[in-house]
Amino acid sequence: MAIVIFDGVAYGMLLFLMAVGLSITMGLMNFVNLAHGSFAVVGGYAAAVVMNQLGLGYATALACAFVAAAVLGAVLEFLLYRRLYRAHPLDQVLLSIGLVFVSIAALTYFFGPSMLPFHLPEALQGQVTIAGVGVGRYRLFLIGAGLLILVLLLGMLRTRYGAMVRAAVDNQRVAAGTGIHVQRLFLLTFALGCGLAGLGGALSLGMLGLEPYFPLKYMVYFLIVVCVGGAGTIVGPFVAALLVGIVDVAGKYYLPEAGAFLIYVFMIGMLLLRPNGIIPRKGLA
Amino acid sequence: MKRLVLSPAQLRAAELAFWLLLACSFFLAPDHLTLLSQILIFGLFAVSLDMALGYAGILTVGHAAFFGAGAYAAGLLARHGWGEPFTGLMAALVVAGLLGYALSYMVVRGADLTRLMITIGVCLLLYELVNRLSGITGGTDGLQGMVVWPVAGLFEFDLFGKTAFVYAYVMVLLMFLLVRRVLRSPFGLALRGIHDNRKRMLAIGSPVESRLRMAYAFSAAIAGVAGALLAQTTQFVGIESISFNRSAEILIILVLGGTGRLYGGLIGAIVYMLVHDAFADLNPEYWMFWLGIFLIAVVMIGRGGIMGALSRLVRVKEQAR
């Protein structure tokens, strides 16, 4: 029982780490970005390349993953996303599905269709015993990383930068009138969201396989976390990710024949009960 | 650029020519009848999606749920001893329509994002269901051993797909005419009004929600017929007929042809399937790459797909429609 909850929490943290960037780009900036998984997988590949081929440490690899995904996000925001902030969601869906296809093809071209081998650093392998329960170090590390990012993001939303983002999202013209450089702000925020995705992708390397089809495979999980939690918030996806993680792990453990059922039933049920998420953003209809 | 002006009569002639040309393909490309039947069926599927997406404005990314439901309804019926094609189609229509109506209560309310999620979720849920109930549905191997009786007791489905093509052609044409009739009725006009300005329609007393629910259920029923047609003409139902990829594919077909236009889905299906067929020998990853680039380009430049581009070149004289 305890180990199931622990594994569920660790898996939930991983989902939170990967999906929180989507909550920023999709919820805060109102862009239906189905290509979020592509940024995550780019971060994962960047980390793997840095470690396998350049032989650098895990911490450096994580930083590189963040930077690679953030830079890619910034470039794509400048070239493509920027033009569609006010467009119909259908256009946004199509653009991001297109990006997913291109990323799958490009990654297959460069890295081949199979899973990329990856080894966690030794410090994260093995188990430690806490209160009589043997828990994996890597999972413990994930939980720590998730909590750290949660605190950092909550703190950031309280800064001047967070206030500026919220102002710019609520009313661009007024925000621009008060001297906020809205375009630059959105570029930065989008890059931050993508960077977080990349970091999540790199952190997931020990638990999920890295393959070109990653963006399609896990797209639904990101969307579930963000939609069930409430798009545009930080705490909502956190709670939702923990719930999804525990439900998924517990389901696989106790009811293996139910398979992926539980998670979809959970999502549909939650969306019926709270159509705008567990913690809806104020003012969002 | 000078726009070509068409009179309503000429437009009708163009429509007739389009369907005649499709019929003539039976003689022009006798070796590709299977592909042609599939083009017709996917065209109908895209038209059904257009009804929900283009006309009612319901953002749905899980329409394969209804396509698959129809396919399995007809397939299971034929597998268990009742292979009469027309009743199979009717069963698919009813099953998919009821499923669509039940779901419409969830889909019509809520914002675009919630709709997106619920439609994807239901599609994945059904996929999982079909996968789990492999005793009944065959799981990932697909439903095999369907026996479809001769059409109208006379025309047996042959190896070359001749009967299949004619059967699919006639059924798709009938369904298309039905959709056209519905969309040109007051109901269709109300849908267009809701699409353009929901608040105004509410203000003039139109029952917006129930109209949208009906449109969604009707669209689901037509999608189910398309699924059943594919099942009957290929004598097989694969699990991919209910997958998310199928949903994405049909969305792409519709957008390629042009949303909110009667012929958008059909034109999109023709172009997409022919290009896909030509690319099929190549590495699927290359195909994905070009498909992705194409999607980005459509969003960035080509508003309205092929039909949108056509409508910028050709204008119909009177505005009565």
Short mmCIF file of N, CA and C in Angstrom, two decimals, chain B residues 192-272:
data_model
loop_
_atom_site.label_atom_id
_atom_site.label_comp_id
_atom_site.label_asym_id
_atom_site.label_seq_id
_atom_site.Cartn_x
_atom_site.Cartn_y
_atom_site.Cartn_z
N ARG B 192 -25.92 27.44 -38.74
CA ARG B 192 -25.02 28.45 -39.25
C ARG B 192 -25.10 29.72 -38.41
N GLY B 193 -26.34 30.04 -38.00
CA GLY B 193 -26.51 31.21 -37.14
C GLY B 193 -25.78 31.06 -35.82
N ILE B 194 -25.87 29.85 -35.24
CA ILE B 194 -25.20 29.61 -33.97
C ILE B 194 -23.69 29.73 -34.14
N HIS B 195 -23.23 29.20 -35.26
CA HIS B 195 -21.79 29.25 -35.53
C HIS B 195 -21.32 30.70 -35.63
N ASP B 196 -22.12 31.53 -36.30
CA ASP B 196 -21.71 32.92 -36.50
C ASP B 196 -21.84 33.74 -35.23
N ASN B 197 -22.97 33.59 -34.55
CA ASN B 197 -23.18 34.41 -33.36
C ASN B 197 -24.15 33.71 -32.42
N ARG B 198 -23.57 33.02 -31.48
CA ARG B 198 -24.35 32.21 -30.56
C ARG B 198 -25.29 33.05 -29.70
N LYS B 199 -24.77 34.19 -29.26
CA LYS B 199 -25.57 35.03 -28.36
C LYS B 199 -26.80 35.56 -29.08
N ARG B 200 -26.63 35.93 -30.34
CA ARG B 200 -27.76 36.47 -31.07
C ARG B 200 -28.84 35.40 -31.24
N MET B 201 -28.39 34.16 -31.54
CA MET B 201 -29.38 33.10 -31.70
C MET B 201 -30.12 32.84 -30.39
N LEU B 202 -29.40 32.91 -29.28
CA LEU B 202 -30.05 32.76 -27.97
C LEU B 202 -31.07 33.87 -27.79
N ALA B 203 -30.68 35.08 -28.20
CA ALA B 203 -31.55 36.23 -27.98
C ALA B 203 -32.83 36.13 -28.80
N ILE B 204 -32.76 35.55 -29.99
CA ILE B 204 -33.99 35.45 -30.78
C ILE B 204 -34.75 34.17 -30.44
N GLY B 205 -34.33 33.50 -29.37
CA GLY B 205 -35.13 32.38 -28.86
C GLY B 205 -34.86 31.05 -29.50
N SER B 206 -33.71 30.91 -30.14
CA SER B 206 -33.38 29.61 -30.72
C SER B 206 -32.86 28.67 -29.63
N PRO B 207 -33.36 27.45 -29.58
CA PRO B 207 -32.86 26.51 -28.56
C PRO B 207 -31.47 26.01 -28.94
N VAL B 208 -30.48 26.84 -28.62
CA VAL B 208 -29.13 26.61 -29.12
C VAL B 208 -28.59 25.24 -28.71
N GLU B 209 -28.71 24.93 -27.42
CA GLU B 209 -28.09 23.70 -26.95
C GLU B 209 -28.68 22.45 -27.59
N SER B 210 -30.01 22.42 -27.68
CA SER B 210 -30.63 21.21 -28.22
C SER B 210 -30.33 21.10 -29.72
N ARG B 211 -30.23 22.24 -30.42
CA ARG B 211 -29.84 22.20 -31.83
C ARG B 211 -28.46 21.61 -31.99
N LEU B 212 -27.53 22.07 -31.13
CA LEU B 212 -26.16 21.58 -31.23
C LEU B 212 -26.10 20.09 -30.91
N ARG B 213 -26.92 19.68 -29.92
CA ARG B 213 -26.94 18.26 -29.57
C ARG B 213 -27.43 17.42 -30.74
N MET B 214 -28.49 17.90 -31.40
CA MET B 214 -29.02 17.17 -32.55
C MET B 214 -27.96 17.08 -33.65
N ALA B 215 -27.30 18.21 -33.90
CA ALA B 215 -26.29 18.22 -34.96
C ALA B 215 -25.17 17.23 -34.65
N TYR B 216 -24.78 17.20 -33.39
CA TYR B 216 -23.70 16.30 -33.00
C TYR B 216 -24.13 14.84 -33.16
N ALA B 217 -25.36 14.54 -32.72
CA ALA B 217 -25.86 13.16 -32.83
C ALA B 217 -25.99 12.76 -34.30
N PHE B 218 -26.50 13.68 -35.12
CA PHE B 218 -26.66 13.39 -36.55
C PHE B 218 -25.30 13.14 -37.19
N SER B 219 -24.36 13.98 -36.85
CA SER B 219 -23.01 13.82 -37.38
C SER B 219 -22.42 12.47 -36.96
N ALA B 220 -22.66 12.09 -35.70
CA ALA B 220 -22.17 10.81 -35.21
C ALA B 220 -22.81 9.66 -35.99
N ALA B 221 -24.12 9.77 -36.27
CA ALA B 221 -24.81 8.70 -36.99
C ALA B 221 -24.22 8.52 -38.38
N ILE B 222 -23.94 9.64 -39.07
CA ILE B 222 -23.37 9.54 -40.41
C ILE B 222 -21.97 8.95 -40.36
N ALA B 223 -21.21 9.35 -39.34
CA ALA B 223 -19.87 8.78 -39.18
C ALA B 223 -19.97 7.26 -38.98
N GLY B 224 -21.00 6.84 -38.22
CA GLY B 224 -21.20 5.41 -38.00
C GLY B 224 -21.50 4.68 -39.30
N VAL B 225 -22.29 5.30 -40.17
CA VAL B 225 -22.59 4.69 -41.47
C VAL B 225 -21.30 4.54 -42.27
N ALA B 226 -20.46 5.59 -42.23
CA ALA B 226 -19.19 5.49 -42.96
C ALA B 226 -18.36 4.33 -42.43
N GLY B 227 -18.33 4.18 -41.11
CA GLY B 227 -17.59 3.07 -40.52
C GLY B 227 -18.13 1.73 -40.97
N ALA B 228 -19.47 1.61 -40.97
CA ALA B 228 -20.10 0.36 -41.38
C ALA B 228 -19.80 0.05 -42.84
N LEU B 229 -19.79 1.10 -43.67
CA LEU B 229 -19.49 0.89 -45.10
C LEU B 229 -18.08 0.33 -45.27
N LEU B 230 -17.14 0.90 -44.50
CA LEU B 230 -15.76 0.40 -44.61
C LEU B 230 -15.70 -1.06 -44.16
N ALA B 231 -16.42 -1.35 -43.05
CA ALA B 231 -16.41 -2.72 -42.54
C ALA B 231 -16.98 -3.68 -43.58
N GLN B 232 -18.10 -3.31 -44.19
CA GLN B 232 -18.77 -4.23 -45.12
C GLN B 232 -17.99 -4.40 -46.41
N THR B 233 -17.40 -3.29 -46.92
CA THR B 233 -16.71 -3.42 -48.20
C THR B 233 -15.38 -4.13 -48.06
N THR B 234 -14.76 -4.04 -46.87
CA THR B 234 -13.48 -4.74 -46.70
C THR B 234 -13.67 -6.07 -45.98
N GLN B 235 -14.86 -6.34 -45.48
CA GLN B 235 -15.18 -7.57 -44.73
C GLN B 235 -14.26 -7.73 -43.53
N PHE B 236 -13.90 -6.62 -42.91
CA PHE B 236 -12.96 -6.66 -41.81
C PHE B 236 -13.09 -5.36 -41.02
N VAL B 237 -12.95 -5.46 -39.70
CA VAL B 237 -12.89 -4.25 -38.88
C VAL B 237 -11.59 -4.28 -38.10
N GLY B 238 -10.72 -3.31 -38.35
CA GLY B 238 -9.47 -3.23 -37.60
C GLY B 238 -9.64 -2.31 -36.40
N ILE B 239 -8.83 -2.55 -35.38
CA ILE B 239 -8.97 -1.73 -34.18
C ILE B 239 -8.57 -0.28 -34.46
N GLU B 240 -7.78 -0.07 -35.52
CA GLU B 240 -7.36 1.30 -35.80
C GLU B 240 -8.51 2.17 -36.27
N SER B 241 -9.66 1.51 -36.61
CA SER B 241 -10.80 2.32 -37.07
C SER B 241 -11.37 3.15 -35.93
N ILE B 242 -10.94 2.88 -34.69
CA ILE B 242 -11.49 3.62 -33.56
C ILE B 242 -10.40 4.39 -32.83
N SER B 243 -9.22 4.48 -33.43
CA SER B 243 -8.07 5.04 -32.71
C SER B 243 -8.00 6.56 -32.85
N PHE B 244 -7.16 7.13 -32.01
CA PHE B 244 -6.98 8.59 -32.06
C PHE B 244 -6.36 9.00 -33.38
N ASN B 245 -5.46 8.17 -33.91
CA ASN B 245 -4.82 8.52 -35.18
C ASN B 245 -5.84 8.69 -36.29
N ARG B 246 -6.86 7.82 -36.28
CA ARG B 246 -7.91 7.93 -37.28
C ARG B 246 -8.64 9.27 -37.12
N SER B 247 -8.89 9.67 -35.87
CA SER B 247 -9.54 10.96 -35.61
C SER B 247 -8.71 12.11 -36.16
N ALA B 248 -7.40 12.05 -35.90
CA ALA B 248 -6.53 13.12 -36.37
C ALA B 248 -6.49 13.14 -37.89
N GLU B 249 -6.47 11.93 -38.49
CA GLU B 249 -6.39 11.83 -39.93
C GLU B 249 -7.61 12.46 -40.60
N ILE B 250 -8.78 12.17 -40.04
CA ILE B 250 -9.99 12.68 -40.68
C ILE B 250 -10.10 14.19 -40.49
N LEU B 251 -9.58 14.68 -39.37
CA LEU B 251 -9.53 16.12 -39.15
C LEU B 251 -8.66 16.77 -40.22
N ILE B 252 -7.52 16.13 -40.50
CA ILE B 252 -6.61 16.66 -41.51
C ILE B 252 -7.29 16.64 -42.88
N ILE B 253 -7.98 15.53 -43.19
CA ILE B 253 -8.67 15.42 -44.48
C ILE B 253 -9.66 16.57 -44.64
N LEU B 254 -10.44 16.81 -43.58
CA LEU B 254 -11.47 17.84 -43.66
C LEU B 254 -10.84 19.23 -43.82
N VAL B 255 -9.79 19.48 -43.04
CA VAL B 255 -9.17 20.80 -43.11
C VAL B 255 -8.50 21.01 -44.46
N LEU B 256 -7.91 19.94 -44.99
CA LEU B 256 -7.31 20.01 -46.32
C LEU B 256 -8.37 20.40 -47.36
N GLY B 257 -9.55 19.79 -47.26
CA GLY B 257 -10.61 20.10 -48.21
C GLY B 257 -11.25 21.45 -47.93
N GLY B 258 -11.42 21.77 -46.68
CA GLY B 258 -12.05 23.03 -46.31
C GLY B 258 -13.25 22.78 -45.40
N THR B 259 -13.23 23.37 -44.21
CA THR B 259 -14.33 23.15 -43.27
C THR B 259 -15.51 24.06 -43.59
N GLY B 260 -16.69 23.61 -43.17
CA GLY B 260 -17.88 24.43 -43.36
C GLY B 260 -18.32 24.52 -44.80
N ARG B 261 -17.88 23.58 -45.61
CA ARG B 261 -18.28 23.56 -47.01
C ARG B 261 -18.70 22.14 -47.35
N LEU B 262 -19.77 22.01 -48.10
CA LEU B 262 -20.33 20.69 -48.36
C LEU B 262 -19.33 19.75 -48.98
N TYR B 263 -18.59 20.25 -49.96
CA TYR B 263 -17.71 19.35 -50.71
C TYR B 263 -16.30 19.28 -50.12
N GLY B 264 -16.07 20.04 -49.04
CA GLY B 264 -14.73 20.07 -48.45
C GLY B 264 -14.23 18.69 -48.09
N GLY B 265 -15.07 17.92 -47.39
CA GLY B 265 -14.64 16.60 -46.94
C GLY B 265 -14.33 15.68 -48.10
N LEU B 266 -15.19 15.71 -49.14
CA LEU B 266 -14.99 14.80 -50.28
C LEU B 266 -13.71 15.15 -51.03
N ILE B 267 -13.54 16.45 -51.30
CA ILE B 267 -12.33 16.87 -52.03
C ILE B 267 -11.09 16.53 -51.22
N GLY B 268 -11.17 16.82 -49.90
CA GLY B 268 -10.03 16.52 -49.04
C GLY B 268 -9.68 15.05 -49.07
N ALA B 269 -10.72 14.19 -49.02
CA ALA B 269 -10.47 12.75 -49.03
C ALA B 269 -9.80 12.33 -50.32
N ILE B 270 -10.26 12.87 -51.45
CA ILE B 270 -9.66 12.49 -52.74
C ILE B 270 -8.18 12.84 -52.75
N VAL B 271 -7.89 14.10 -52.42
CA VAL B 271 -6.49 14.55 -52.50
C VAL B 271 -5.63 13.79 -51.50
N TYR B 272 -6.12 13.71 -50.24
CA TYR B 272 -5.32 13.08 -49.19
C TYR B 272 -5.03 11.62 -49.51
#
